[in-house]
Coordinates of C-alpha atoms and ligand atoms in Angstrom, one line a residue:
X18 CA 95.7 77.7 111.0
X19 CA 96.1 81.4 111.6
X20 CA 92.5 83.5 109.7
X21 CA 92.5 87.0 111.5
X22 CA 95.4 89.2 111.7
X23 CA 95.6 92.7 112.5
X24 CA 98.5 94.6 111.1
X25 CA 99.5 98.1 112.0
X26 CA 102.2 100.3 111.0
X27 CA 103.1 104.1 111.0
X28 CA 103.1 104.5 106.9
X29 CA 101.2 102.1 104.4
X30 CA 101.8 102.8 100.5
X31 CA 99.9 104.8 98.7
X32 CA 98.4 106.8 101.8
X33 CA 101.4 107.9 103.3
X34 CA 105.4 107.2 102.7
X35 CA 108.5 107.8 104.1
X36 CA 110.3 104.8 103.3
X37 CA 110.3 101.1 102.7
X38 CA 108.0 100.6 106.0
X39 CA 105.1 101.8 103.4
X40 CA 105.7 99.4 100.2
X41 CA 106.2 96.6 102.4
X42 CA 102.8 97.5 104.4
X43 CA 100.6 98.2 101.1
X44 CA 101.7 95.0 99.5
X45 CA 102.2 92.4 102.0
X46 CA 98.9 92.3 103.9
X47 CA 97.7 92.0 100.0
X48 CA 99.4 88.9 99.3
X49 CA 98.6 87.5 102.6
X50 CA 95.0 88.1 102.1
X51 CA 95.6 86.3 98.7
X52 CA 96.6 83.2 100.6
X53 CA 93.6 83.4 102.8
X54 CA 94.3 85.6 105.9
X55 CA 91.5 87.8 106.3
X56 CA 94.0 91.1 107.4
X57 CA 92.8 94.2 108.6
X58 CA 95.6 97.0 108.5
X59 CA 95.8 100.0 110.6
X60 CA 97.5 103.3 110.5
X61 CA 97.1 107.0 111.7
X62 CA 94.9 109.4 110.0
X63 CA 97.8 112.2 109.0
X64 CA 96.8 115.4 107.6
X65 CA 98.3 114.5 104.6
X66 CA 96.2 111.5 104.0
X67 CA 93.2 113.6 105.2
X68 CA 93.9 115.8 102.2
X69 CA 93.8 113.5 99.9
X70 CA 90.8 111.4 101.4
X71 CA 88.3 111.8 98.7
X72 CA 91.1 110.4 96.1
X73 CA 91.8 107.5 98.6
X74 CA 88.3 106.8 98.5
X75 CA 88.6 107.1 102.3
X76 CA 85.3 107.3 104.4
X77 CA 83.7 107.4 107.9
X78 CA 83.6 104.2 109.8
X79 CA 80.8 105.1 111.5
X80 CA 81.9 104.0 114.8
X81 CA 80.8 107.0 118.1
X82 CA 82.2 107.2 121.1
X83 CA 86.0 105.9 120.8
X84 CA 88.3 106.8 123.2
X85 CA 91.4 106.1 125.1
X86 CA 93.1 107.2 128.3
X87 CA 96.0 108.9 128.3
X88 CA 97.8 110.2 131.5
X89 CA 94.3 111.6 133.1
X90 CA 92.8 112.3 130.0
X91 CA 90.3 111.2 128.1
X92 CA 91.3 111.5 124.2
X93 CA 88.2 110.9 121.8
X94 CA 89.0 109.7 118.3
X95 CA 87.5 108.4 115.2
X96 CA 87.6 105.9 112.5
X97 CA 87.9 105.9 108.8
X98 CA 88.0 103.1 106.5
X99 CA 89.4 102.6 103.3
X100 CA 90.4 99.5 101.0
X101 CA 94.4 98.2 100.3
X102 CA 94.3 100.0 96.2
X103 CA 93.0 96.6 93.7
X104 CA 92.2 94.5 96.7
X105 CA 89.3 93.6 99.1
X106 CA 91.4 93.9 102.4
X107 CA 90.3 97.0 104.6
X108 CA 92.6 99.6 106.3
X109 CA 91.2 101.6 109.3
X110 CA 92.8 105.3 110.1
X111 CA 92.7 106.3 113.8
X112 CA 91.5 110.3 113.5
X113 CA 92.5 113.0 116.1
X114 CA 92.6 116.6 115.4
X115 CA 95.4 117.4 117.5
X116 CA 97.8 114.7 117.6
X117 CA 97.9 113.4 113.5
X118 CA 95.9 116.3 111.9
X119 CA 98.8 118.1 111.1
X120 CA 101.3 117.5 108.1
X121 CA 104.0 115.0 108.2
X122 CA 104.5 111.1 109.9
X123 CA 107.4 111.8 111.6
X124 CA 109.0 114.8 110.9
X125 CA 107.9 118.6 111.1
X126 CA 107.6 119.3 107.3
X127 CA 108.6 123.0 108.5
X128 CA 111.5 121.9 110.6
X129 CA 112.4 118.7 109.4
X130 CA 113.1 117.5 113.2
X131 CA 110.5 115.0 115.3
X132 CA 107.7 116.3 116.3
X133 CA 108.0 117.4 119.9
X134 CA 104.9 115.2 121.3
X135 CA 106.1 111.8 119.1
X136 CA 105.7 110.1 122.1
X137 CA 102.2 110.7 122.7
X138 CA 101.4 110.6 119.1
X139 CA 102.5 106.6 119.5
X140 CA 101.2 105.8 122.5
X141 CA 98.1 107.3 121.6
X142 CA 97.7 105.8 118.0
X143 CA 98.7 102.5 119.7
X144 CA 96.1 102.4 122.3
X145 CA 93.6 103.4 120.2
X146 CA 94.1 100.5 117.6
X147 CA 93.2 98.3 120.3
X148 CA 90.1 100.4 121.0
X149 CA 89.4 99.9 117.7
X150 CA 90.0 96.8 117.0
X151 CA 87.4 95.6 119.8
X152 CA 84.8 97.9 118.7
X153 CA 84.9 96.6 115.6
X154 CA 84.1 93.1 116.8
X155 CA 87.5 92.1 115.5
X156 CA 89.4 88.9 117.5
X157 CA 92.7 88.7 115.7
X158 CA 94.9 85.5 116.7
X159 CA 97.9 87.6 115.6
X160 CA 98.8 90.8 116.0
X161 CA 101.2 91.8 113.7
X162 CA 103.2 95.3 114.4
X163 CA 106.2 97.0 112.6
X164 CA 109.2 98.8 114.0
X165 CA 109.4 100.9 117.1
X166 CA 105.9 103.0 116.6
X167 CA 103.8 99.9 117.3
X168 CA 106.1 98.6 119.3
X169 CA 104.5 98.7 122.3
X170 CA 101.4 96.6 121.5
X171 CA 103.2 93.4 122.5
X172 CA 103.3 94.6 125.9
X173 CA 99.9 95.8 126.3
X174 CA 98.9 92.8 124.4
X175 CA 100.7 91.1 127.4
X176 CA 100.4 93.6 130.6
X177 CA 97.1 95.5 130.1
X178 CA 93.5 94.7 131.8
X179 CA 90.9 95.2 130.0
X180 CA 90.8 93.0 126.6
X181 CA 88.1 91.0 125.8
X182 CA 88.2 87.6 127.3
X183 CA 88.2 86.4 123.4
X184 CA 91.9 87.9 123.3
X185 CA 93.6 85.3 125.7
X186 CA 95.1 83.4 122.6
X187 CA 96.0 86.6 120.8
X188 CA 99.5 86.4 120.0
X189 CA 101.9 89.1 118.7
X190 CA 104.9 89.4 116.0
X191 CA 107.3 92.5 115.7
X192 CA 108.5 93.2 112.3
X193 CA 111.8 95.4 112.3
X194 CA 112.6 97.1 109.2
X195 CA 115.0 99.1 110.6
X196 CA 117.1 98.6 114.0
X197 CA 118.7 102.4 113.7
X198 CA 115.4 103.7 114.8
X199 CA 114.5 103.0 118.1
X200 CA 112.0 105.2 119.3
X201 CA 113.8 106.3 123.0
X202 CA 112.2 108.3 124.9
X203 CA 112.3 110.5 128.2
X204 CA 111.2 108.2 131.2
X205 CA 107.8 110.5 131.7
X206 CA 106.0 108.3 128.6
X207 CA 105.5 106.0 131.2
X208 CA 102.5 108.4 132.5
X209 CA 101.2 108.1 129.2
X210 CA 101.8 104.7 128.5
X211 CA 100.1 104.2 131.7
X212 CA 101.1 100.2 132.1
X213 CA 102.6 101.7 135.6
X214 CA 106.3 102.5 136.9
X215 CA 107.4 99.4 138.4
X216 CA 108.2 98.1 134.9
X217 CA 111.4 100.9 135.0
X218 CA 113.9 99.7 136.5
X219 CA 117.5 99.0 135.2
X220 CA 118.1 96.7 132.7
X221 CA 114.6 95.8 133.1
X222 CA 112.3 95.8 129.7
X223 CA 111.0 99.4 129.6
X224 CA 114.4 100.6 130.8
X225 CA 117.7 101.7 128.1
X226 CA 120.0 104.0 129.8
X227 CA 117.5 105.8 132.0
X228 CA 115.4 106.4 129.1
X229 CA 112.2 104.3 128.0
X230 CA 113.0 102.1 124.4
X231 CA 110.2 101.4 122.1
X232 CA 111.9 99.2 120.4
X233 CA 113.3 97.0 123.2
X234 CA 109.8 97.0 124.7
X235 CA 108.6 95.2 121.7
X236 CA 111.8 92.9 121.3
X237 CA 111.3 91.6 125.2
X238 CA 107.0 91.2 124.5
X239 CA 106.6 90.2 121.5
X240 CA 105.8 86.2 120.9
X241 CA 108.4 86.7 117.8
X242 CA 110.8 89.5 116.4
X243 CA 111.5 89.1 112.6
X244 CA 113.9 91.1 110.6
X245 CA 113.1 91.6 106.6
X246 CA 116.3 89.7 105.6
X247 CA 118.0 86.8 107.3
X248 CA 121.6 88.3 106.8
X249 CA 120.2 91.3 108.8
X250 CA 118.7 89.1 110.9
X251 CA 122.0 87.7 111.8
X252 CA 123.9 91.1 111.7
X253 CA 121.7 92.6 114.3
X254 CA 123.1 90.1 116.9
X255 CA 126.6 91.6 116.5
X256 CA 127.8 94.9 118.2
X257 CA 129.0 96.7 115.0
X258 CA 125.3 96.4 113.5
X259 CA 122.9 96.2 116.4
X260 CA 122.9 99.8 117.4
X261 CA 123.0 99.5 121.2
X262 CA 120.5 96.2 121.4
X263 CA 122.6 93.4 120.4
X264 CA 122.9 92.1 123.5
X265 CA 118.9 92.0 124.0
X266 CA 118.5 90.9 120.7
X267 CA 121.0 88.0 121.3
X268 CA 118.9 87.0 124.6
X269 CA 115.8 86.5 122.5
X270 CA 117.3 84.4 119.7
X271 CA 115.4 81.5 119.7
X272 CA 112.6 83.8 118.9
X273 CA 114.4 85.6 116.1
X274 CA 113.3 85.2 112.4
X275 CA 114.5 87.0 108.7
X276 CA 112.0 86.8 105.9
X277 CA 112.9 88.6 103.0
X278 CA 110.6 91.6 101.8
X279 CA 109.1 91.4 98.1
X280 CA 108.0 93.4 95.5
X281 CA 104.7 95.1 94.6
X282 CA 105.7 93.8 90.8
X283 CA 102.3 95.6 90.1
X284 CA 104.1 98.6 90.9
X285 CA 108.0 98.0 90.4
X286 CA 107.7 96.8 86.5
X287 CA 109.0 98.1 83.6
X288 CA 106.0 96.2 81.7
X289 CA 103.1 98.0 83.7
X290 CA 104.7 100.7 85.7
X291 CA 102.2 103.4 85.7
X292 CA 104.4 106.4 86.3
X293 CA 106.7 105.7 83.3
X294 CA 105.7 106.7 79.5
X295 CA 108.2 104.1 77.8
X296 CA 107.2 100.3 78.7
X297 CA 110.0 98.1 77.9
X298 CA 110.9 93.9 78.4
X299 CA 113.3 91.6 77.9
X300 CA 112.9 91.4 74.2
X301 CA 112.9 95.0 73.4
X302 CA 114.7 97.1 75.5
X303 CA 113.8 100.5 73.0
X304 CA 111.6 101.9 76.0
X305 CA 114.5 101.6 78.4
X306 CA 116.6 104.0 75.9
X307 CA 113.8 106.1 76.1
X308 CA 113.5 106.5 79.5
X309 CA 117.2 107.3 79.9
X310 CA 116.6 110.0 77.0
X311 CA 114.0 111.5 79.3
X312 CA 116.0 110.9 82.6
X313 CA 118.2 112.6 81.3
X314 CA 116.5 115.8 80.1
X315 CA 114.3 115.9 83.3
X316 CA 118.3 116.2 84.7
X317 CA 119.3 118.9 82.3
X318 CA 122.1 116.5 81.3
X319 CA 123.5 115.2 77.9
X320 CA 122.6 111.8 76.3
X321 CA 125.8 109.4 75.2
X322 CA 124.2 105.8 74.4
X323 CA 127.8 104.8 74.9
X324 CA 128.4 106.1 78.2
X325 CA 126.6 104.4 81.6
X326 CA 124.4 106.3 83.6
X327 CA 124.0 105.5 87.2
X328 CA 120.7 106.3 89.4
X329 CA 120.8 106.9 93.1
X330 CA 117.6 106.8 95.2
X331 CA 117.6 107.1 98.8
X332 CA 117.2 108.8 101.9
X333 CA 119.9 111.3 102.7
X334 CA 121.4 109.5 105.6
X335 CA 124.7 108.1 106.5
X336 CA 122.6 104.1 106.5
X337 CA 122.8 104.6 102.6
X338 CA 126.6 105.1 101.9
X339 CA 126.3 109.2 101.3
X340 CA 129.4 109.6 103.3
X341 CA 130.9 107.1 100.9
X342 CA 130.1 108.7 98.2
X343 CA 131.2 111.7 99.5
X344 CA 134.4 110.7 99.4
X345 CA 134.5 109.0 96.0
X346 CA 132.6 111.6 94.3
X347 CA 135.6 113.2 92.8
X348 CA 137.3 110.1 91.5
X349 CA 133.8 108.9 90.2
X350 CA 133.2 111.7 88.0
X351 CA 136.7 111.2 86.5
X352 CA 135.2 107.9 85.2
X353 CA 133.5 108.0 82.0
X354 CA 129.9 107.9 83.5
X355 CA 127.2 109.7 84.8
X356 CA 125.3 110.0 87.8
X357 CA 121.9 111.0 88.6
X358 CA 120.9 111.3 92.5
X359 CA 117.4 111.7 93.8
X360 CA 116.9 112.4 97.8
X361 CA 116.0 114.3 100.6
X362 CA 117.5 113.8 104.4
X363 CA 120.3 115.6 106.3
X364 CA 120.7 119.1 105.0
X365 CA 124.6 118.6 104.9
X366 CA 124.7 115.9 102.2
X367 CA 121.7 117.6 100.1
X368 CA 123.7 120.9 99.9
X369 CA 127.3 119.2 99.3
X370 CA 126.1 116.9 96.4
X371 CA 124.1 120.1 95.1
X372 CA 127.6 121.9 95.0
X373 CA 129.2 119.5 93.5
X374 CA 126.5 118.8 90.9
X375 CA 127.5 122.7 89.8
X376 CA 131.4 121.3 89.9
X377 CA 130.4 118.5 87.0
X378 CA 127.1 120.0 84.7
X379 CA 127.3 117.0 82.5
X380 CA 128.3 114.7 84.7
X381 CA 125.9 114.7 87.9
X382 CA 122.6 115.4 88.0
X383 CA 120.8 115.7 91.8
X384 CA 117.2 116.5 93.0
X385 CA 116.4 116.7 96.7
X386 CA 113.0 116.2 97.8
X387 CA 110.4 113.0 97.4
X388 CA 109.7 112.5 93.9
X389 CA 107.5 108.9 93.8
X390 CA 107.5 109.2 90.0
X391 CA 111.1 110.4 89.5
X392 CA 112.4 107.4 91.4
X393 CA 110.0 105.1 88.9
X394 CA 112.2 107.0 86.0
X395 CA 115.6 106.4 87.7
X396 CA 115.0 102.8 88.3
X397 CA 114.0 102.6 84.3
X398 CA 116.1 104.6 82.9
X399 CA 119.8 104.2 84.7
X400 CA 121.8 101.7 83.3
X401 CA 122.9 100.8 86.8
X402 CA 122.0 101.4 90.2
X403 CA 124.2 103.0 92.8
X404 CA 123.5 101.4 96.6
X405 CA 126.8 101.7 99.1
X406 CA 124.3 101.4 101.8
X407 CA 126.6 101.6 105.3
X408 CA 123.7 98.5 106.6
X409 CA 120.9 97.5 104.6
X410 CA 117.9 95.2 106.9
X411 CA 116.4 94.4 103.1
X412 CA 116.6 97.3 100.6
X413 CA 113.9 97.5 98.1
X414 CA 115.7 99.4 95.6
X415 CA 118.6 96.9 94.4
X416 CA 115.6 94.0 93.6
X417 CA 113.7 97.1 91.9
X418 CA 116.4 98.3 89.9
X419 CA 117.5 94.5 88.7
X420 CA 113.7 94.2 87.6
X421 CA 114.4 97.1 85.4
X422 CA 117.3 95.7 83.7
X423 CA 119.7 98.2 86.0
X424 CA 122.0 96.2 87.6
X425 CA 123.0 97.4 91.0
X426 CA 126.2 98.1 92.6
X427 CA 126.3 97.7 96.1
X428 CA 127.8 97.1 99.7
X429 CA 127.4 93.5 100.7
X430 CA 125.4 94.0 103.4
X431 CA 122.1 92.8 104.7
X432 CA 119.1 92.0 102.5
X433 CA 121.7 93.0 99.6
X434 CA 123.6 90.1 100.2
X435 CA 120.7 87.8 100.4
X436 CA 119.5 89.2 96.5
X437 CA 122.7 90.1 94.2
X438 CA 125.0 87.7 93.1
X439 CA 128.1 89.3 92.2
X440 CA 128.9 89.2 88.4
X441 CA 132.7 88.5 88.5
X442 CA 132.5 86.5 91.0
X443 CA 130.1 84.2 89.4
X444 CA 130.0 84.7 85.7
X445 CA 126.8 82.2 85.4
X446 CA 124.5 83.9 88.1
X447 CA 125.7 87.4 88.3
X448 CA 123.3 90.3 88.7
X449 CA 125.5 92.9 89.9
X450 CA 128.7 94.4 91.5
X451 CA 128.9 93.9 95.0
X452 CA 131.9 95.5 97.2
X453 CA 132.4 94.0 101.0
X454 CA 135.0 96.7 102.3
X455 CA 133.1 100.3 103.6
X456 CA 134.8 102.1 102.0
X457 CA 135.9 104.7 98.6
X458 CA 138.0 103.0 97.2
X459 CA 136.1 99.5 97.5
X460 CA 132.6 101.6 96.2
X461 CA 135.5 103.0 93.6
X462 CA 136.3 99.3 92.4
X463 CA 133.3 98.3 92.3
X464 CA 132.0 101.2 89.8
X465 CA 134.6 100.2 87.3
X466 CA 134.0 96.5 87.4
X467 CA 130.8 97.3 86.3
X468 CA 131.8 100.2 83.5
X469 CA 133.7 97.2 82.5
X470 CA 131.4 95.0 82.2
X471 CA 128.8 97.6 80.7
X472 CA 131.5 97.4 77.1
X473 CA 131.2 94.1 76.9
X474 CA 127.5 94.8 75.4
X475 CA 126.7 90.7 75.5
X476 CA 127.8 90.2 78.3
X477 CA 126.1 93.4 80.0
X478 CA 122.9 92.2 78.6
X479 CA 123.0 88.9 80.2
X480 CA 123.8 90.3 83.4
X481 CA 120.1 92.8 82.6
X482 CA 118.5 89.7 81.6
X483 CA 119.8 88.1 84.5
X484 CA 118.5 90.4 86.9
X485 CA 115.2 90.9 85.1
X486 CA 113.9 87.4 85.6
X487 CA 114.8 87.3 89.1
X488 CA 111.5 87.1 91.1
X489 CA 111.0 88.4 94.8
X490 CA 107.4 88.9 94.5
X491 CA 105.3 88.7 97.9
X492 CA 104.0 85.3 97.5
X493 CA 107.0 83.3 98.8
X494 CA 107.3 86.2 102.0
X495 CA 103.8 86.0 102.5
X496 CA 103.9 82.0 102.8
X497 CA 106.9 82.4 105.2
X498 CA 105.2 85.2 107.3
X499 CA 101.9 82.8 107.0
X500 CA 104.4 79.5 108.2
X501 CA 105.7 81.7 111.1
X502 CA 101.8 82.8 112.4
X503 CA 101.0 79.4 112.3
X504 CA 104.3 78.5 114.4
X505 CA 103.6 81.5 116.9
X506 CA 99.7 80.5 117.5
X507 CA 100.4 77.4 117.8
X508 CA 102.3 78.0 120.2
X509 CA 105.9 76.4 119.0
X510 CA 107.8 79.5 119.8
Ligands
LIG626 P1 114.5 102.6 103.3 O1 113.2 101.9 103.8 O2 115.6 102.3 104.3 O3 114.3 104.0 103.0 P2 114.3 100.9 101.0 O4 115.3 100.6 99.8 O5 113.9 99.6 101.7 O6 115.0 101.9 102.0 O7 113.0 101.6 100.4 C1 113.1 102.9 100.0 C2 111.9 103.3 99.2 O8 111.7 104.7 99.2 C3 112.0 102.9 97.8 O9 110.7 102.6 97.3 C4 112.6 104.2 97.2 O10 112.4 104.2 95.8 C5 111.8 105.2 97.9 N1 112.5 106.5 98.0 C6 113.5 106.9 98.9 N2 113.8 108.2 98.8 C7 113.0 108.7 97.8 C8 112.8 110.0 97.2 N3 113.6 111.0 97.6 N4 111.8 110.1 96.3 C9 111.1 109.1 95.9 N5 111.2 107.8 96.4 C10 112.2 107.6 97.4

């Protein structure tokens, strides 16, 4: 039976979040450590958590003299330590002035492009985890990283000298939340990742198109690769969704998993959510009208009890259907419904749906930026949820909104199609409005199935209901991650 697991990952909810990577980070190593596992997380020690360490709770480690190589220097960090918010399981931040003291994870807050030394930031953070892993006397039988900026662990877990003898059995799992990002990378990382240059050559594992992939370095090393849905998990083998490493990803199937995220219900519930004033429940549903009173006026846009309001929360990208929307947004707002948008991401979209927000005054309402309580009041107080997502590897937001009695519409893809049941399609277990074709005027159809639907107040309310019950909390991933530790130590993979 698998006991010690390291975990590490780039963001970790509360301390820093750019995207699902964090809620799935702050919650799961919780419910793992529920079942048992005694988990130590890791992340890096970003200015931004810095500033808010005394909040956190956050405090030395009291570990001297930690360092790691890169290229021919030496690069001294330290350690913090901290506990998972309402739970006993510890998280450790690696510290270094230069490369995470700054502001952002993985942007430039000023520019919003990549930092120019990413690579080092990862290879650095990476190396160091192992550093501090050892010095603090930790012998984890599974390493556990997530998505390209850990990626490379599997390989030093595999390549590098220099572990403690007590490591041999150590084995490793790469989660991917995301195949779009990749982390690639000029060939000169290999200085800094310092595992040598006779691992480039073509098609060889540190090699994609002359370049050095994270991503595929962790697909190839890794004891097992699992995906956070298994739809995506199947998706990812084909070439319209696996971004470039289909192929690799096809080579390594018998090692390939999907295990559906959960939710943190002690954060996504209308019942207990802490960033809402109005708790509502099945039985009483008077503190969702509230919330969409208060939606509403935090949008500067009229109430009508009658007429459907629809929330939006994502990153700005094309991944979440904004070039979809783009095109239907004209048609939509001929509907007899509004729409409320909260997100940040490519410049483009966040000044076109701005505009057009000015086009329709009491129709649309949109707010760039990252707003962790707004998107708590969209997901309460929408009466659906809008989610064309182009791909979709789980999607937090559609099992959120149903929680909150908001049923979502969405594009049939990934982890979507492993949680909504379409409503029209099948009257008994529908929980929301799913469209299959990418494009307008499937997004289009879908919308009015559901303004349909949304008149027929009974049967609206069973679809709420519905949704409401449905429960994706972490236990059942956590068992499934737990089964597939046990199957990788063991040594059945
Ligand atoms: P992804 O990880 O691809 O961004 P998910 O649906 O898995 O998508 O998770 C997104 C998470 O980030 C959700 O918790 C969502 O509410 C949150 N989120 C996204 N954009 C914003 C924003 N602008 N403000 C607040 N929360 C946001």
């Amino acid at each position: 039976m698998v006991k010690n697991v390291v975990f590490v990952a780039a963001e970790v909810f509360p301390f820093a979040k750019v995207g699902g990577l964090a809620d799935v980070a702050g919650a799961l190593p919780k419910a793992l450590y529920e079942l048992g596992v005694d988990i130590v997380v890791f992340m890096p020690y970003y200015g931004d958590v810095k500033k808010k360490a005394d909040d956190f709770g956050i405090s030395d480690a009291g570990i001297d003299g930690l360092k790691v190589k890169l290229n021919d220097k030496i690069e001294e960090f330290q350690l913090f330590q901290a506990k998972l918010p309402d739970s006993d399981v510890p998280i450790y931040f690696i510290a270094n002035e230069r490369l995470f003291g700054r502001e952002g994870v993985y942007l430039d807050p000023v520019t919003n492009k990549p930092f120019p030394d990413t690579a080092e930031r990862l290879v650095f953070f990476q190396k160091a985890v192992f550093e501090a892993v050892v010095a603090l006397g930790i012998n984890p039988q599974i390493l556990h990283v997530n998505d390209n900026h850990t990626a490379l662990m599997p390989a030093f877990l595999k390549l590098a000298n220099g572990l403690p003898p007590n490591w041999s059995r150590t084995k490793s799992l790469l989660t991917i939340h995301n195949l779009a990002y990749q982390g690639v990378f000029d060939k000169d990382v290999l200085d800094i990742i310092g595992l040598g240059w006779e691992l480039f050559y073509p098609t060889g594992p540190f090699e994609f198109y002359g370049k050095v992939n994270f991503l595929k370095v962790g697909i190839i090393f890794a004891d097992a690769v699992n995906t956070v849905s298994p739809t995506y998990k199947e998706e990812i083998q084909t070439p319209e969704f696996g971004e470039g490493l289909d192929g690799v990803l096809r080579e390594h199937a018998d090692k390939l998993f999907g295990i559906l995220n959960g939710v943190d219900y002690s954060v996504w519930d209308p019942r207990v959510d802490k960033f809402i004033p109005h708790h509502y429940w099945l039985d009483d549903l008077t503190g969702k009208t509230k919330m969409k009173k208060l939606l509403l006026k935090e949008y500067d846009l009229p109430y009508d009890a009658e007429r459907p309001l629809i929330g939006m929360i994502s990153r700005m990208t094309e991944q979440k259907g904004y070039d979809l929307l783009a095109d239907a947004i004209d048609e939509l707002m001929e509907l007899d419904l509004q729409l409320v948008i909260l997100g940040s991401g490519d410049p483009k979209y966040e000044k076109f749906f701005i505009e057009k927000s000015k086009a329709y005054p009491e129709k649309l309402g949109v707010k760039t930026g990252f707003h962790a309580e707004l998107a708590h009041y969209i997901e309460a107080g929408s009466d659906m949820f809008l989610m064309p997502s182009r791909f979709e590897p789980c999607g937090l937001n559609q099992m959120y909104s149903m929680r909150y009695g908001t049923p979502p519409i969405a594009h049939k893809v990934g982890g979507i199609a492993d949680t909504v049941v379409d409503a029209d399609e099948n009257p008994e277990l529908g929980t929301g409005f799913l469209f299959t074709r990418y494009d307008a005027d499937a997004l289009l159809k879908a919308v009015q199935r559901a303004l349909m639907a949304f008149r027929d107040r009974e049967r609206w309310l069973k679809i709420m209901q519905r949704g409401m019950k449905m429960d994706f909390s972490w236990e059942s991933s956590a068992r499934n991650y737990l089964k597939l530790y046990n199957e990788i130590y063991e040594g059945n993979l």
